[in-house]
mmCIF file of C-alpha atoms in Angstrom:
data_model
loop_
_atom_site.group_PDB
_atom_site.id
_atom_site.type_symbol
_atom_site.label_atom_id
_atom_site.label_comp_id
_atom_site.label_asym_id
_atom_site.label_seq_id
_atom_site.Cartn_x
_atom_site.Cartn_y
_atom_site.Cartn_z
ATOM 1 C CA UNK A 16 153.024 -94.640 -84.752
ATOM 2 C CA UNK A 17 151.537 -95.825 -81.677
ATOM 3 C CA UNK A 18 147.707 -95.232 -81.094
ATOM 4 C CA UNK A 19 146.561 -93.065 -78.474
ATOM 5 C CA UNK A 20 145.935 -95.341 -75.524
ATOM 6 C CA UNK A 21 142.355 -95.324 -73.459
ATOM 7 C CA UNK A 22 142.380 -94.064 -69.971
ATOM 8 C CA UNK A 23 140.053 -96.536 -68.005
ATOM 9 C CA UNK A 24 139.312 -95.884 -64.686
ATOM 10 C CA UNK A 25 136.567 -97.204 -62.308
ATOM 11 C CA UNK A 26 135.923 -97.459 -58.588
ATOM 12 C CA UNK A 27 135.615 -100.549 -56.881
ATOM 13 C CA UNK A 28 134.028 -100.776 -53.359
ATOM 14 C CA UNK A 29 135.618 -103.885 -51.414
ATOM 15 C CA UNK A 30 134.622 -105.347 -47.887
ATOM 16 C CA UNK A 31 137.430 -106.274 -45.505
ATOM 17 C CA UNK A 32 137.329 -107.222 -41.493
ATOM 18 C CA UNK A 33 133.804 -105.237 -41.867
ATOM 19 C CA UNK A 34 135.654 -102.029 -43.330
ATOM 20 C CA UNK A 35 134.390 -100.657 -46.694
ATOM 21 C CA UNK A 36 137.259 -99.168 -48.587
ATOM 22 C CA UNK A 37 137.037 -96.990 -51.796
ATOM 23 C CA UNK A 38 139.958 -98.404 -53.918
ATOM 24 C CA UNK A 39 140.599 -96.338 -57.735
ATOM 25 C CA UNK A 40 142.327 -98.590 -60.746
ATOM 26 C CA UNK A 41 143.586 -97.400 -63.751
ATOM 27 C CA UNK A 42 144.428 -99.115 -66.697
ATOM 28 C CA UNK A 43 146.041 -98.164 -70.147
ATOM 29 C CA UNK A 44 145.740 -99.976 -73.584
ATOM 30 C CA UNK A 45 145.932 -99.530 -77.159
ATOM 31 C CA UNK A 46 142.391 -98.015 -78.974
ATOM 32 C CA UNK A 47 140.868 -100.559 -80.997
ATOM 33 C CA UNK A 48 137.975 -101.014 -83.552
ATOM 34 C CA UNK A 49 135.739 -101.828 -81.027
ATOM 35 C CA UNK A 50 136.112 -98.437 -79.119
ATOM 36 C CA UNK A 51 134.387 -96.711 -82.047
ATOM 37 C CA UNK A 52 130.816 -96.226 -80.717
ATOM 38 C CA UNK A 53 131.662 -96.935 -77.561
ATOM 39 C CA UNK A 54 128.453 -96.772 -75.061
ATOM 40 C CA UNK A 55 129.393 -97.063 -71.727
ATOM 41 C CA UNK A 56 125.522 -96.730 -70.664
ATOM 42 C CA UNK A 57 124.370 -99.316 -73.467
ATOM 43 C CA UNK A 58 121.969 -102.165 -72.350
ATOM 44 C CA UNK A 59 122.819 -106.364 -72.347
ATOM 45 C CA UNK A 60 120.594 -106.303 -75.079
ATOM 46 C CA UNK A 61 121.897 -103.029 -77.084
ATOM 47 C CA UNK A 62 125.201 -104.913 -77.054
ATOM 48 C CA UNK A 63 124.706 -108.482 -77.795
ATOM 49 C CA UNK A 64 122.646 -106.598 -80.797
ATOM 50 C CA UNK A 65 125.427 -104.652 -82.016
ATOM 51 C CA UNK A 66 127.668 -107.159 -82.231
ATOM 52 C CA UNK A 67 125.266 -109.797 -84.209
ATOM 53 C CA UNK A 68 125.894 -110.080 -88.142
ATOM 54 C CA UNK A 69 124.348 -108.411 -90.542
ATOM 55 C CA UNK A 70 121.949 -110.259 -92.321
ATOM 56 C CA UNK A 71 122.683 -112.138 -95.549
ATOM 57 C CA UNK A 72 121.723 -109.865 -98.539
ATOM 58 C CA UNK A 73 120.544 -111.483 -101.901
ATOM 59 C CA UNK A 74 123.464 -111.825 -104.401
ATOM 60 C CA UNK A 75 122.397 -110.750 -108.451
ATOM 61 C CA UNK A 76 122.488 -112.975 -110.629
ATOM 62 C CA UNK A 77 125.064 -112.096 -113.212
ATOM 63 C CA UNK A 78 124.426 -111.763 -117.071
ATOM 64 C CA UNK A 79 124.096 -114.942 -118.711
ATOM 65 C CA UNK A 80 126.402 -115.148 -121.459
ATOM 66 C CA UNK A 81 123.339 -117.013 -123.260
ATOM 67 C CA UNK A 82 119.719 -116.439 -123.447
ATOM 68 C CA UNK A 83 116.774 -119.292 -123.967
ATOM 69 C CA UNK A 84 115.071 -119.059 -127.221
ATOM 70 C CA UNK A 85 112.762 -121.641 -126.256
ATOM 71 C CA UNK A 86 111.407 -123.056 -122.717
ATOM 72 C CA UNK A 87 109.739 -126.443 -122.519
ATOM 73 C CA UNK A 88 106.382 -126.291 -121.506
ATOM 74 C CA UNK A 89 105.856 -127.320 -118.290
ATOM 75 C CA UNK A 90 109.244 -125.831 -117.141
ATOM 76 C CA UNK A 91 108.517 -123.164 -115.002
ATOM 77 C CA UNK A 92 111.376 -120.367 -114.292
ATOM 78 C CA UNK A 93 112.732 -120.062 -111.031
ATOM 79 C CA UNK A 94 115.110 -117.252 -109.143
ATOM 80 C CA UNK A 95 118.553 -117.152 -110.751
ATOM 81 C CA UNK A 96 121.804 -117.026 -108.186
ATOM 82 C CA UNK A 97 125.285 -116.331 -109.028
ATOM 83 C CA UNK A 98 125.372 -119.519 -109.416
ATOM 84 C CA UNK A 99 122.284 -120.485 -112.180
ATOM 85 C CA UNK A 100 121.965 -117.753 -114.681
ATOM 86 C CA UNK A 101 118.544 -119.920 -116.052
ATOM 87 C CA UNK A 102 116.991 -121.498 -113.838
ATOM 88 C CA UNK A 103 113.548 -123.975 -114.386
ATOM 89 C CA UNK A 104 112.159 -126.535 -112.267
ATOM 90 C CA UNK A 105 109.687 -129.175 -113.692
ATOM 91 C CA UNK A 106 107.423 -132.406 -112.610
ATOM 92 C CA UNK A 107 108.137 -132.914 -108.570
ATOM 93 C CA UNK A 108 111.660 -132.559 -107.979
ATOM 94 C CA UNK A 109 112.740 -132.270 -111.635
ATOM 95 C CA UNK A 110 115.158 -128.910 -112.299
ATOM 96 C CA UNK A 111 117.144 -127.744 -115.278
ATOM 97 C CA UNK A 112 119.641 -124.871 -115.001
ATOM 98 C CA UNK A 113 122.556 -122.878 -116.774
ATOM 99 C CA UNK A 114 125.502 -122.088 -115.120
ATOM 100 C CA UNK A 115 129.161 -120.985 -115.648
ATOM 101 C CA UNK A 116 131.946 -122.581 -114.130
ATOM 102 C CA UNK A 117 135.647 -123.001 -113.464
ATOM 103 C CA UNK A 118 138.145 -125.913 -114.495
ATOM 104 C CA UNK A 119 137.965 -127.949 -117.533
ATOM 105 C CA UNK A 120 134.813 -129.786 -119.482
ATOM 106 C CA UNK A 121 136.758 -133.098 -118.318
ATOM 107 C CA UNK A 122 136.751 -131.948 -114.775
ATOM 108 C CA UNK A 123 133.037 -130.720 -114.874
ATOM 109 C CA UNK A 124 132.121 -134.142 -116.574
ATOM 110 C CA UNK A 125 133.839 -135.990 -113.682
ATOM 111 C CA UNK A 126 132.665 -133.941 -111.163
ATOM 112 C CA UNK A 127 128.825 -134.829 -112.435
ATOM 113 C CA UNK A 128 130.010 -138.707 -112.670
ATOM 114 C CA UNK A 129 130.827 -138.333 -109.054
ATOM 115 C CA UNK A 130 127.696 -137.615 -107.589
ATOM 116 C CA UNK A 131 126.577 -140.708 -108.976
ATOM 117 C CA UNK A 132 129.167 -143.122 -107.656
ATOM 118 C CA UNK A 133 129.906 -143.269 -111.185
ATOM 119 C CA UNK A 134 133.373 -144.466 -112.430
ATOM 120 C CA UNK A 135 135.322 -141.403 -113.559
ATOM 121 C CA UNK A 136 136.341 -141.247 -117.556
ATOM 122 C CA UNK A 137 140.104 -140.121 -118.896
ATOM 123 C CA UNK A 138 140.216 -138.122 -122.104
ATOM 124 C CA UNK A 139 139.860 -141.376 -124.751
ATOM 125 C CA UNK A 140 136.467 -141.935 -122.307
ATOM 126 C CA UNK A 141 135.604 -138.080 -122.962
ATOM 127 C CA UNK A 142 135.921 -138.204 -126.616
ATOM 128 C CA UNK A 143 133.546 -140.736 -127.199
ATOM 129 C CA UNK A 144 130.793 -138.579 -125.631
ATOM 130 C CA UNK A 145 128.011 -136.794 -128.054
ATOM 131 C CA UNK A 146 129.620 -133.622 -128.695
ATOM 132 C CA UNK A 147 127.742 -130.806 -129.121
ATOM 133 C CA UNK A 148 128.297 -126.992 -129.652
ATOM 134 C CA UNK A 149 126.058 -124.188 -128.118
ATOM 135 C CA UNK A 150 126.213 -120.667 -128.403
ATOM 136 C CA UNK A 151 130.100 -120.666 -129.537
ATOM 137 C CA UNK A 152 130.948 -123.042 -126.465
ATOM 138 C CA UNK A 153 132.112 -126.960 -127.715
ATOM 139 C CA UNK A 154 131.512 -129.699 -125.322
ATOM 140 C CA UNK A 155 129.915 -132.530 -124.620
ATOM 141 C CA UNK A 156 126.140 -134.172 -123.733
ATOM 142 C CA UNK A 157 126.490 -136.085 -120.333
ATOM 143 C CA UNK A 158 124.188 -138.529 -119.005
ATOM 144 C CA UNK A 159 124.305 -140.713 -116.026
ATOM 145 C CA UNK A 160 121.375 -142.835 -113.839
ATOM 146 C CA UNK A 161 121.414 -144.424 -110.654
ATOM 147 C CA UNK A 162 121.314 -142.939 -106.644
ATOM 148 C CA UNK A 163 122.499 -139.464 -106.550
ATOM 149 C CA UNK A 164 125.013 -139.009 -103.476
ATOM 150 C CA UNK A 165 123.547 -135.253 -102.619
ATOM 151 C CA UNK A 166 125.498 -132.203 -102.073
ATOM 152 C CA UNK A 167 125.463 -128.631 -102.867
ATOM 153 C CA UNK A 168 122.269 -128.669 -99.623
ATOM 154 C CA UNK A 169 119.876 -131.516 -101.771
ATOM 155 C CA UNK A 170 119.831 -134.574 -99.917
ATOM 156 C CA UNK A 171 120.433 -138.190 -101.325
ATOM 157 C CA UNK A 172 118.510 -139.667 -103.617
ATOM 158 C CA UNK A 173 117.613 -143.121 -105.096
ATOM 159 C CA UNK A 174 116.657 -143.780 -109.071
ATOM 160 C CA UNK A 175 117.933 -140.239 -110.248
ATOM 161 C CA UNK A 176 119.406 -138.982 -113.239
ATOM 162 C CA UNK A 177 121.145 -136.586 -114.816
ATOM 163 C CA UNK A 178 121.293 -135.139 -118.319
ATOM 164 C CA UNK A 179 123.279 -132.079 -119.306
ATOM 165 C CA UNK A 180 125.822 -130.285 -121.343
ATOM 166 C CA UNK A 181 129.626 -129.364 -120.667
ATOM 167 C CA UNK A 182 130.904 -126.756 -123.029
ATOM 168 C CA UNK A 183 133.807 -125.052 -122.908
ATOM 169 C CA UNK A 184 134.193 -121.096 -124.391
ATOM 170 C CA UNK A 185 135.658 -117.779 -123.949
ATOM 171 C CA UNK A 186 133.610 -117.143 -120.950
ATOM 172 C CA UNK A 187 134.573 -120.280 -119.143
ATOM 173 C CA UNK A 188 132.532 -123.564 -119.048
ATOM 174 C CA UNK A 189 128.747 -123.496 -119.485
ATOM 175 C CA UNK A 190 126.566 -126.248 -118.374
ATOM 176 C CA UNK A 191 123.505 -127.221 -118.819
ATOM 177 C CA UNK A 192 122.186 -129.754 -115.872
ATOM 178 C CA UNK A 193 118.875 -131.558 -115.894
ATOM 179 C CA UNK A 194 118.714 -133.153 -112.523
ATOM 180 C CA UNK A 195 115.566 -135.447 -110.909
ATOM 181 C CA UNK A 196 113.821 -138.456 -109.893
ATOM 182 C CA UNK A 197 114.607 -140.887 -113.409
ATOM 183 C CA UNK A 198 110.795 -141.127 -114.299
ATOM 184 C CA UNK A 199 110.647 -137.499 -114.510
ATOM 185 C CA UNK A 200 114.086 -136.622 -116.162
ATOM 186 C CA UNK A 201 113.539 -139.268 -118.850
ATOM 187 C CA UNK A 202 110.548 -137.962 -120.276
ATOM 188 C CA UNK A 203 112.251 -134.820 -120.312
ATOM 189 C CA UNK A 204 115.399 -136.067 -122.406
ATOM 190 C CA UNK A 205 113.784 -134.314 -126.031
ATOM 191 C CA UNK A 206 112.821 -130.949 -124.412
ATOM 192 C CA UNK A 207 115.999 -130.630 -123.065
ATOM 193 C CA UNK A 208 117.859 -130.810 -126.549
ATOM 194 C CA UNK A 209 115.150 -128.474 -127.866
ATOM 195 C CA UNK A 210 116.438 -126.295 -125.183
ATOM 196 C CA UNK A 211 119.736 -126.610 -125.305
ATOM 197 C CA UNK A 212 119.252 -126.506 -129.202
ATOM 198 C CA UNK A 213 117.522 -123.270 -128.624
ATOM 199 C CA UNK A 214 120.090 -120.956 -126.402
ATOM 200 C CA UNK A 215 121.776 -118.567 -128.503
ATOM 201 C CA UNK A 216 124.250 -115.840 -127.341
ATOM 202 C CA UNK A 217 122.870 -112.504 -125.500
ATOM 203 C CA UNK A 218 123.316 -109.547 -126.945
#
């Protein structure tokens, strides 16, 4: 069914050999979205306005499908995002998290490698990790040193490490990621397994 079509019309006053003539156009077109509103008196600046985005609005985190029993000291909690559900950060760039995520624990583990430049393991190389089972999800402890390539908006960074768990449950795949300067994460390495140790599933 075709749209009722808006009438525009408008005079224009042109100059010619001296003469002024008053000259009326019309023209038809199809209503649109941006027709709804429509201020034909609205200032430069009450248009450029209307048509700027809305800001961003904070996303909830979602429930954690785990909850933290105990918290190293000298972690201290940070906001959650949809992307960590627990989220600490510790010494000067040190930060351990919880997430959820998609794929497979081998994909997750490879993924991790990756940022490191590190060479990427097949399933015999996955099966000689440290496995390890938290809150119902089975997986696998991770652990890899050297420069961090960046990503995900963190920069790169030189004599880094990373310590973590990939488990895989009903839910998905939980990890657990330690991330920092080496100094810091390695003196880290036994609150992290008390943490890890400690996460139990929320009720």
């Amino acid at each position: 069914m075709r749209r009722t079509a808006m009438l525009l019309g408008f005079s224009l006053i042109l100059g010619a050999c001296g003469k002024r003539e008053e000259v009326t156009a019309t023209e038809t077109r199809p209503t649109t979205m941006r027709d709804e509103n429509l201020q034909l008196d609205a200032t430069s600046d009450e248009r450029f306005k209307e048509g700027r985005p809305a800001p961003a609005t904070s996303v909830e985190t979602p429930p954690s499908p785990v909850v933290a029993e105990t918290v190293p000291e000298g972690w201290k909690a940070a906001p959650g995002s949809s992307f960590r559900l627990l989220n600490y950060t510790f010494g000067t760039k040190g930060e351990a998290y919880v997430s959820l995520s998609r794929g497979g624990v081998l994909e997750n583990v490879n993924r991790w490698l990756g940022q490191f430049g590190a060479e990427k393991l097949d399933a015999a190389g996955l099966e000689k990790l440290k496995p390890i089972e938290v809150a119902g999800f089975k997986g696998v402890w991770v652990s890899v040193d050297g420069d961090f390539g960046g990503g995900m908006g963190k920069a790169a960074e030189s004599d880094w490490s990373l310590r973590g768990v990939v488990a895989a449950g009903p839910q998905g795949i939980l990890t657990v990621k330690m991330l920092g300067p080496t100094v810091e994460v390695t003196s880290e390495d036994e609150a992290l397994k008390a943490f890890v140790a400690g996460l139990e599933t929320a009720k």
